[in-house]
GROMACS .gro file of C-alpha atoms in nm:
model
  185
    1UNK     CA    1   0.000   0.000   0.000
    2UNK     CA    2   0.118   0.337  -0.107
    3UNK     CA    3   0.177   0.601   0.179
    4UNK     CA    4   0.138   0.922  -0.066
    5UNK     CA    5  -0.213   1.014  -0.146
    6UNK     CA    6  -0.281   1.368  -0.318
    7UNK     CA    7  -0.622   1.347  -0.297
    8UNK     CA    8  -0.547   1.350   0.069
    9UNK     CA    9  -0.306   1.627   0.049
   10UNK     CA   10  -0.538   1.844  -0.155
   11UNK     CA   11  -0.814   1.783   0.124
   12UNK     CA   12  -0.572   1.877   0.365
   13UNK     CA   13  -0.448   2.182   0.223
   14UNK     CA   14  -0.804   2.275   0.090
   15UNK     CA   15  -0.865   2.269   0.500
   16UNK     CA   16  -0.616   2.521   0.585
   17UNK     CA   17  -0.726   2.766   0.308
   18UNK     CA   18  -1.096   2.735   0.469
   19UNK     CA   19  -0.936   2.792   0.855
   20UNK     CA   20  -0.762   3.122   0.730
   21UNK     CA   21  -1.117   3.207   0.610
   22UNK     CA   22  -1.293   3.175   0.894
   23UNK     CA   23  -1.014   3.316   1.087
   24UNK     CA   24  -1.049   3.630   0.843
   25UNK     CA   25  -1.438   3.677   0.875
   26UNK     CA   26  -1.421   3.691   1.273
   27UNK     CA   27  -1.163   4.023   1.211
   28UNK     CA   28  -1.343   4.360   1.201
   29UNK     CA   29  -1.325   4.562   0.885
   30UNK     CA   30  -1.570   4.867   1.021
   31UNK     CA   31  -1.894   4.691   0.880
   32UNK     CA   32  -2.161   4.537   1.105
   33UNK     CA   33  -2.092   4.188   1.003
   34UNK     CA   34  -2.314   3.910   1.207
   35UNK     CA   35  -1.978   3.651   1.215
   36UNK     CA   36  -1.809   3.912   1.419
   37UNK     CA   37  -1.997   3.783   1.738
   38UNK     CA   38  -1.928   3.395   1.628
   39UNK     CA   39  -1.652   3.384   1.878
   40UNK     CA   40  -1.863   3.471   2.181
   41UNK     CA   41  -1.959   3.259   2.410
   42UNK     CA   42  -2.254   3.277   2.710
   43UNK     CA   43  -2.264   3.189   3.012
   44UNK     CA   44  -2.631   3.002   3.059
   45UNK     CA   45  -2.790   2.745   3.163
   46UNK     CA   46  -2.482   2.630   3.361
   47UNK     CA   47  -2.274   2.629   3.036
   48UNK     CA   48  -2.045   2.815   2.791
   49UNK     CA   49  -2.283   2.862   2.499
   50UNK     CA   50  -2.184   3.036   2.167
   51UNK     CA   51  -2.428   3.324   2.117
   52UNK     CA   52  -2.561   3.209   1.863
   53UNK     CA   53  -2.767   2.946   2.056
   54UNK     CA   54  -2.918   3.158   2.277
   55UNK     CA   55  -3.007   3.446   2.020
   56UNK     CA   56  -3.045   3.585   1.671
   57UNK     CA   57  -2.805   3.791   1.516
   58UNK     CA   58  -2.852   3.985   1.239
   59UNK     CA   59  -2.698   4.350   1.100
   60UNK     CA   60  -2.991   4.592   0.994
   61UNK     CA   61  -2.771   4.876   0.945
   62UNK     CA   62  -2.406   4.906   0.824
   63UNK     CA   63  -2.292   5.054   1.136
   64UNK     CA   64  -2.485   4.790   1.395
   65UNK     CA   65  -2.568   4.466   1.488
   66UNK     CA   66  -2.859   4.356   1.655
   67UNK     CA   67  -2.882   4.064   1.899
   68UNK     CA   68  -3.218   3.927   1.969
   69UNK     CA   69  -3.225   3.696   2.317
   70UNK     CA   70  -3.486   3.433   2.286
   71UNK     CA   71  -3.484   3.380   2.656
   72UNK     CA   72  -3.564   3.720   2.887
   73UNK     CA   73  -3.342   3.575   3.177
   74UNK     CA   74  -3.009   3.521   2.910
   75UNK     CA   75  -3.010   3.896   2.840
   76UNK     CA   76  -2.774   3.991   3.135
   77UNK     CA   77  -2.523   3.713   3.038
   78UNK     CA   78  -2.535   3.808   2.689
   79UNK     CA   79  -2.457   4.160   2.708
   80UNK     CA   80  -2.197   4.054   2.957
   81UNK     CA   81  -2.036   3.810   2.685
   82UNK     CA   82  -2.005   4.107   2.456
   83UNK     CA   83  -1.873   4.341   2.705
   84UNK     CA   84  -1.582   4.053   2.832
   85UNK     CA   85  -1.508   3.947   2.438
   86UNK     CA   86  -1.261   4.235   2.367
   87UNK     CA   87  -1.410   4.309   2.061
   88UNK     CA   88  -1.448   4.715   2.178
   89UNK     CA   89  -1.843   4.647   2.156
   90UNK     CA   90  -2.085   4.802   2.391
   91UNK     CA   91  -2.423   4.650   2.373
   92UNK     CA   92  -2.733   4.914   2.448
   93UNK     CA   93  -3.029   4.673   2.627
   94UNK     CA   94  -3.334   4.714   2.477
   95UNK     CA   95  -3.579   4.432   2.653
   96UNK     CA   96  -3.475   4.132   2.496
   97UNK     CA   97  -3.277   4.288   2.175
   98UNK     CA   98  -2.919   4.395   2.236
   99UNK     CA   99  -2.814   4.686   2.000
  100UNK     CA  100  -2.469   4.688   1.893
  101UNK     CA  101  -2.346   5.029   1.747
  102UNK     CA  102  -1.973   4.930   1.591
  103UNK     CA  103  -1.732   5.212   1.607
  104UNK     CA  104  -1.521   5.357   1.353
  105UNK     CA  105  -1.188   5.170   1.318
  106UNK     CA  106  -0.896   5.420   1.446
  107UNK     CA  107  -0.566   5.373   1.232
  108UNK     CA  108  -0.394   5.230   1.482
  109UNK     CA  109  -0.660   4.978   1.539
  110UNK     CA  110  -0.670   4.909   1.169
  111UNK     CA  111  -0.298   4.817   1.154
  112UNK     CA  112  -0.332   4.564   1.413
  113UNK     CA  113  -0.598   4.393   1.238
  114UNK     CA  114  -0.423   4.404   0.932
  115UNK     CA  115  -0.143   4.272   1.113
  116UNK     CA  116  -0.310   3.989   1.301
  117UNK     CA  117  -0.446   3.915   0.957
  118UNK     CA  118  -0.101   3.863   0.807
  119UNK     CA  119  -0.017   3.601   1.105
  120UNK     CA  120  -0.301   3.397   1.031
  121UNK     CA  121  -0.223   3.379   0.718
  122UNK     CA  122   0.111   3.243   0.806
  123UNK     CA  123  -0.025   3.035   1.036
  124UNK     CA  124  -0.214   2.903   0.737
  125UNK     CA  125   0.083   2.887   0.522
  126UNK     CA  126   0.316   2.682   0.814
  127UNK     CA  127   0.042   2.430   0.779
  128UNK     CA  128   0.012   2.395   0.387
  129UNK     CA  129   0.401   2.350   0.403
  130UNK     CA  130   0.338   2.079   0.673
  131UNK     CA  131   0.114   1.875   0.458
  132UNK     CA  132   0.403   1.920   0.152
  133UNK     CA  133   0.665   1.784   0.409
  134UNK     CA  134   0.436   1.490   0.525
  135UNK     CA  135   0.370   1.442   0.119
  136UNK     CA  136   0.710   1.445   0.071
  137UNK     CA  137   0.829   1.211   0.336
  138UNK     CA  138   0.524   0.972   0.186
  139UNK     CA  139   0.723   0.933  -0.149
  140UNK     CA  140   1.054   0.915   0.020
  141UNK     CA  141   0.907   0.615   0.176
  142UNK     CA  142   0.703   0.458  -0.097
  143UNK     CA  143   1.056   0.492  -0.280
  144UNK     CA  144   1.289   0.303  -0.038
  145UNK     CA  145   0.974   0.001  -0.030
  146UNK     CA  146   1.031   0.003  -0.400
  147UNK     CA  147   0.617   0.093  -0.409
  148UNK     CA  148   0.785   0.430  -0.660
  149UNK     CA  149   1.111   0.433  -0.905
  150UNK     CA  150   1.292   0.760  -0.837
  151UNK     CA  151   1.145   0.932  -1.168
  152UNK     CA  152   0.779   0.856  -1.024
  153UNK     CA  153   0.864   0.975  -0.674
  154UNK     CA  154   1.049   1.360  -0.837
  155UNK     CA  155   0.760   1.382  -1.086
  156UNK     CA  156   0.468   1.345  -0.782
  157UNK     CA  157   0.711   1.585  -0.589
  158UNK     CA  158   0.701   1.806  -0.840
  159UNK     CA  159   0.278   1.796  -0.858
  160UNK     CA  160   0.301   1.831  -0.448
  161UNK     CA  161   0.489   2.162  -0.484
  162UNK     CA  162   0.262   2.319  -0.756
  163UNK     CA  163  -0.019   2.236  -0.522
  164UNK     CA  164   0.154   2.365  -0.274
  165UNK     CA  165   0.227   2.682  -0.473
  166UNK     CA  166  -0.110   2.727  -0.582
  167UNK     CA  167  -0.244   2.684  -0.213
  168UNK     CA  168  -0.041   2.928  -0.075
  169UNK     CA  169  -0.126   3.189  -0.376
  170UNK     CA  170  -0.511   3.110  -0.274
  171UNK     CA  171  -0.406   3.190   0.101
  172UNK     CA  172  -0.172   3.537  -0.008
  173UNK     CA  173  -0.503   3.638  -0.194
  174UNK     CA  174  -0.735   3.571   0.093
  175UNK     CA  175  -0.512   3.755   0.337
  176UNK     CA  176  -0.459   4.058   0.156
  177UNK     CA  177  -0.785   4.133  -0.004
  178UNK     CA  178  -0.899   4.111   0.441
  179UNK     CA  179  -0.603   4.365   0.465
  180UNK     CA  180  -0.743   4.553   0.177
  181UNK     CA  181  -1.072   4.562   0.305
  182UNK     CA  182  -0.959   4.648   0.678
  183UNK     CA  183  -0.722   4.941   0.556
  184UNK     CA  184  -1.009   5.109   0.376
  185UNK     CA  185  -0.775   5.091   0.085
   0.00000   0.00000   0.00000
Protein backbone atom coordinates (compact mmCIF):
# COMPACT_ATOMS: atom_id res chain seq x y z
CA UNK A 1 0.00 0.00 0.00
CA UNK A 2 1.18 3.37 -1.07
CA UNK A 3 1.77 6.01 1.79
CA UNK A 4 1.38 9.22 -0.66
CA UNK A 5 -2.13 10.14 -1.46
CA UNK A 6 -2.81 13.68 -3.18
CA UNK A 7 -6.22 13.47 -2.97
CA UNK A 8 -5.47 13.50 0.69
CA UNK A 9 -3.06 16.27 0.49
CA UNK A 10 -5.38 18.44 -1.55
CA UNK A 11 -8.14 17.83 1.24
CA UNK A 12 -5.72 18.77 3.65
CA UNK A 13 -4.48 21.82 2.23
CA UNK A 14 -8.04 22.75 0.90
CA UNK A 15 -8.65 22.69 5.00
CA UNK A 16 -6.16 25.21 5.85
CA UNK A 17 -7.26 27.66 3.08
CA UNK A 18 -10.96 27.35 4.69
CA UNK A 19 -9.36 27.92 8.55
CA UNK A 20 -7.62 31.22 7.30
CA UNK A 21 -11.17 32.07 6.10
CA UNK A 22 -12.93 31.75 8.94
CA UNK A 23 -10.14 33.16 10.87
CA UNK A 24 -10.49 36.30 8.43
CA UNK A 25 -14.38 36.77 8.75
CA UNK A 26 -14.21 36.91 12.73
CA UNK A 27 -11.63 40.23 12.11
CA UNK A 28 -13.43 43.60 12.01
CA UNK A 29 -13.25 45.62 8.85
CA UNK A 30 -15.70 48.67 10.21
CA UNK A 31 -18.94 46.91 8.80
CA UNK A 32 -21.61 45.37 11.05
CA UNK A 33 -20.92 41.88 10.03
CA UNK A 34 -23.14 39.10 12.07
CA UNK A 35 -19.78 36.51 12.15
CA UNK A 36 -18.09 39.12 14.19
CA UNK A 37 -19.97 37.83 17.38
CA UNK A 38 -19.28 33.95 16.28
CA UNK A 39 -16.52 33.84 18.78
CA UNK A 40 -18.63 34.71 21.81
CA UNK A 41 -19.59 32.59 24.10
CA UNK A 42 -22.54 32.77 27.10
CA UNK A 43 -22.64 31.89 30.12
CA UNK A 44 -26.31 30.02 30.59
CA UNK A 45 -27.90 27.45 31.63
CA UNK A 46 -24.82 26.30 33.61
CA UNK A 47 -22.74 26.29 30.36
CA UNK A 48 -20.45 28.15 27.91
CA UNK A 49 -22.83 28.62 24.99
CA UNK A 50 -21.84 30.36 21.67
CA UNK A 51 -24.28 33.24 21.17
CA UNK A 52 -25.61 32.09 18.63
CA UNK A 53 -27.67 29.46 20.56
CA UNK A 54 -29.18 31.58 22.77
CA UNK A 55 -30.07 34.46 20.20
CA UNK A 56 -30.45 35.85 16.71
CA UNK A 57 -28.05 37.91 15.16
CA UNK A 58 -28.52 39.85 12.39
CA UNK A 59 -26.98 43.50 11.00
CA UNK A 60 -29.91 45.92 9.94
CA UNK A 61 -27.71 48.76 9.45
CA UNK A 62 -24.06 49.06 8.24
CA UNK A 63 -22.92 50.54 11.36
CA UNK A 64 -24.85 47.90 13.95
CA UNK A 65 -25.68 44.66 14.88
CA UNK A 66 -28.59 43.56 16.55
CA UNK A 67 -28.82 40.64 18.99
CA UNK A 68 -32.18 39.27 19.69
CA UNK A 69 -32.25 36.96 23.17
CA UNK A 70 -34.86 34.33 22.86
CA UNK A 71 -34.84 33.80 26.56
CA UNK A 72 -35.64 37.20 28.87
CA UNK A 73 -33.42 35.75 31.77
CA UNK A 74 -30.09 35.21 29.10
CA UNK A 75 -30.10 38.96 28.40
CA UNK A 76 -27.74 39.91 31.35
CA UNK A 77 -25.23 37.13 30.38
CA UNK A 78 -25.35 38.08 26.89
CA UNK A 79 -24.57 41.60 27.08
CA UNK A 80 -21.97 40.54 29.57
CA UNK A 81 -20.36 38.10 26.85
CA UNK A 82 -20.05 41.07 24.56
CA UNK A 83 -18.73 43.41 27.05
CA UNK A 84 -15.82 40.53 28.32
CA UNK A 85 -15.08 39.47 24.38
CA UNK A 86 -12.61 42.35 23.67
CA UNK A 87 -14.10 43.09 20.61
CA UNK A 88 -14.48 47.15 21.78
CA UNK A 89 -18.43 46.47 21.56
CA UNK A 90 -20.85 48.02 23.91
CA UNK A 91 -24.23 46.50 23.73
CA UNK A 92 -27.33 49.14 24.48
CA UNK A 93 -30.29 46.73 26.27
CA UNK A 94 -33.34 47.14 24.77
CA UNK A 95 -35.79 44.32 26.53
CA UNK A 96 -34.75 41.32 24.96
CA UNK A 97 -32.77 42.88 21.75
CA UNK A 98 -29.19 43.95 22.36
CA UNK A 99 -28.14 46.86 20.00
CA UNK A 100 -24.69 46.88 18.93
CA UNK A 101 -23.46 50.29 17.47
CA UNK A 102 -19.73 49.30 15.91
CA UNK A 103 -17.32 52.12 16.07
CA UNK A 104 -15.21 53.57 13.53
CA UNK A 105 -11.88 51.70 13.18
CA UNK A 106 -8.96 54.20 14.46
CA UNK A 107 -5.66 53.73 12.32
CA UNK A 108 -3.94 52.30 14.82
CA UNK A 109 -6.60 49.78 15.39
CA UNK A 110 -6.70 49.09 11.69
CA UNK A 111 -2.98 48.17 11.54
CA UNK A 112 -3.32 45.64 14.13
CA UNK A 113 -5.98 43.93 12.38
CA UNK A 114 -4.23 44.04 9.32
CA UNK A 115 -1.43 42.72 11.13
CA UNK A 116 -3.10 39.89 13.01
CA UNK A 117 -4.46 39.15 9.57
CA UNK A 118 -1.01 38.63 8.07
CA UNK A 119 -0.17 36.01 11.05
CA UNK A 120 -3.01 33.97 10.31
CA UNK A 121 -2.23 33.79 7.18
CA UNK A 122 1.11 32.43 8.06
CA UNK A 123 -0.25 30.35 10.36
CA UNK A 124 -2.14 29.03 7.37
CA UNK A 125 0.83 28.87 5.22
CA UNK A 126 3.16 26.82 8.14
CA UNK A 127 0.42 24.30 7.79
CA UNK A 128 0.12 23.95 3.87
CA UNK A 129 4.01 23.50 4.03
CA UNK A 130 3.38 20.79 6.73
CA UNK A 131 1.14 18.75 4.58
CA UNK A 132 4.03 19.20 1.52
CA UNK A 133 6.65 17.84 4.09
CA UNK A 134 4.36 14.90 5.25
CA UNK A 135 3.70 14.42 1.19
CA UNK A 136 7.10 14.45 0.71
CA UNK A 137 8.29 12.11 3.36
CA UNK A 138 5.24 9.72 1.86
CA UNK A 139 7.23 9.33 -1.49
CA UNK A 140 10.54 9.15 0.20
CA UNK A 141 9.07 6.15 1.76
CA UNK A 142 7.03 4.58 -0.97
CA UNK A 143 10.56 4.92 -2.80
CA UNK A 144 12.89 3.03 -0.38
CA UNK A 145 9.74 0.01 -0.30
CA UNK A 146 10.31 0.03 -4.00
CA UNK A 147 6.17 0.93 -4.09
CA UNK A 148 7.85 4.30 -6.60
CA UNK A 149 11.11 4.33 -9.05
CA UNK A 150 12.92 7.60 -8.37
CA UNK A 151 11.45 9.32 -11.68
CA UNK A 152 7.79 8.56 -10.24
CA UNK A 153 8.64 9.75 -6.74
CA UNK A 154 10.49 13.60 -8.37
CA UNK A 155 7.60 13.82 -10.86
CA UNK A 156 4.68 13.45 -7.82
CA UNK A 157 7.11 15.85 -5.89
CA UNK A 158 7.01 18.06 -8.40
CA UNK A 159 2.78 17.96 -8.58
CA UNK A 160 3.01 18.31 -4.48
CA UNK A 161 4.89 21.62 -4.84
CA UNK A 162 2.62 23.19 -7.56
CA UNK A 163 -0.19 22.36 -5.22
CA UNK A 164 1.54 23.65 -2.74
CA UNK A 165 2.27 26.82 -4.73
CA UNK A 166 -1.10 27.27 -5.82
CA UNK A 167 -2.44 26.84 -2.13
CA UNK A 168 -0.41 29.28 -0.75
CA UNK A 169 -1.26 31.89 -3.76
CA UNK A 170 -5.11 31.10 -2.74
CA UNK A 171 -4.06 31.90 1.01
CA UNK A 172 -1.72 35.37 -0.08
CA UNK A 173 -5.03 36.38 -1.94
CA UNK A 174 -7.35 35.71 0.93
CA UNK A 175 -5.12 37.55 3.37
CA UNK A 176 -4.59 40.58 1.56
CA UNK A 177 -7.85 41.33 -0.04
CA UNK A 178 -8.99 41.11 4.41
CA UNK A 179 -6.03 43.65 4.65
CA UNK A 180 -7.43 45.53 1.77
CA UNK A 181 -10.72 45.62 3.05
CA UNK A 182 -9.59 46.48 6.78
CA UNK A 183 -7.22 49.41 5.56
CA UNK A 184 -10.09 51.09 3.76
CA UNK A 185 -7.75 50.91 0.85
Amino acid sequence: MAAYDKADLERRMAGAVEALKHDLQGLRTGRASVTLLDPVTVEVYGAQMPLNTIATVSAPEPRMLSVQVWDKSNVGPADKAIRSAGLGLNPIVDGQTLRLPIPDLTEERRKELAKLAGQYAEKARIAVRNVRRDGNDNLKTDEKKGVLSEDERKRHETEVQKLTDATIAELDAAASAKEKEILGK
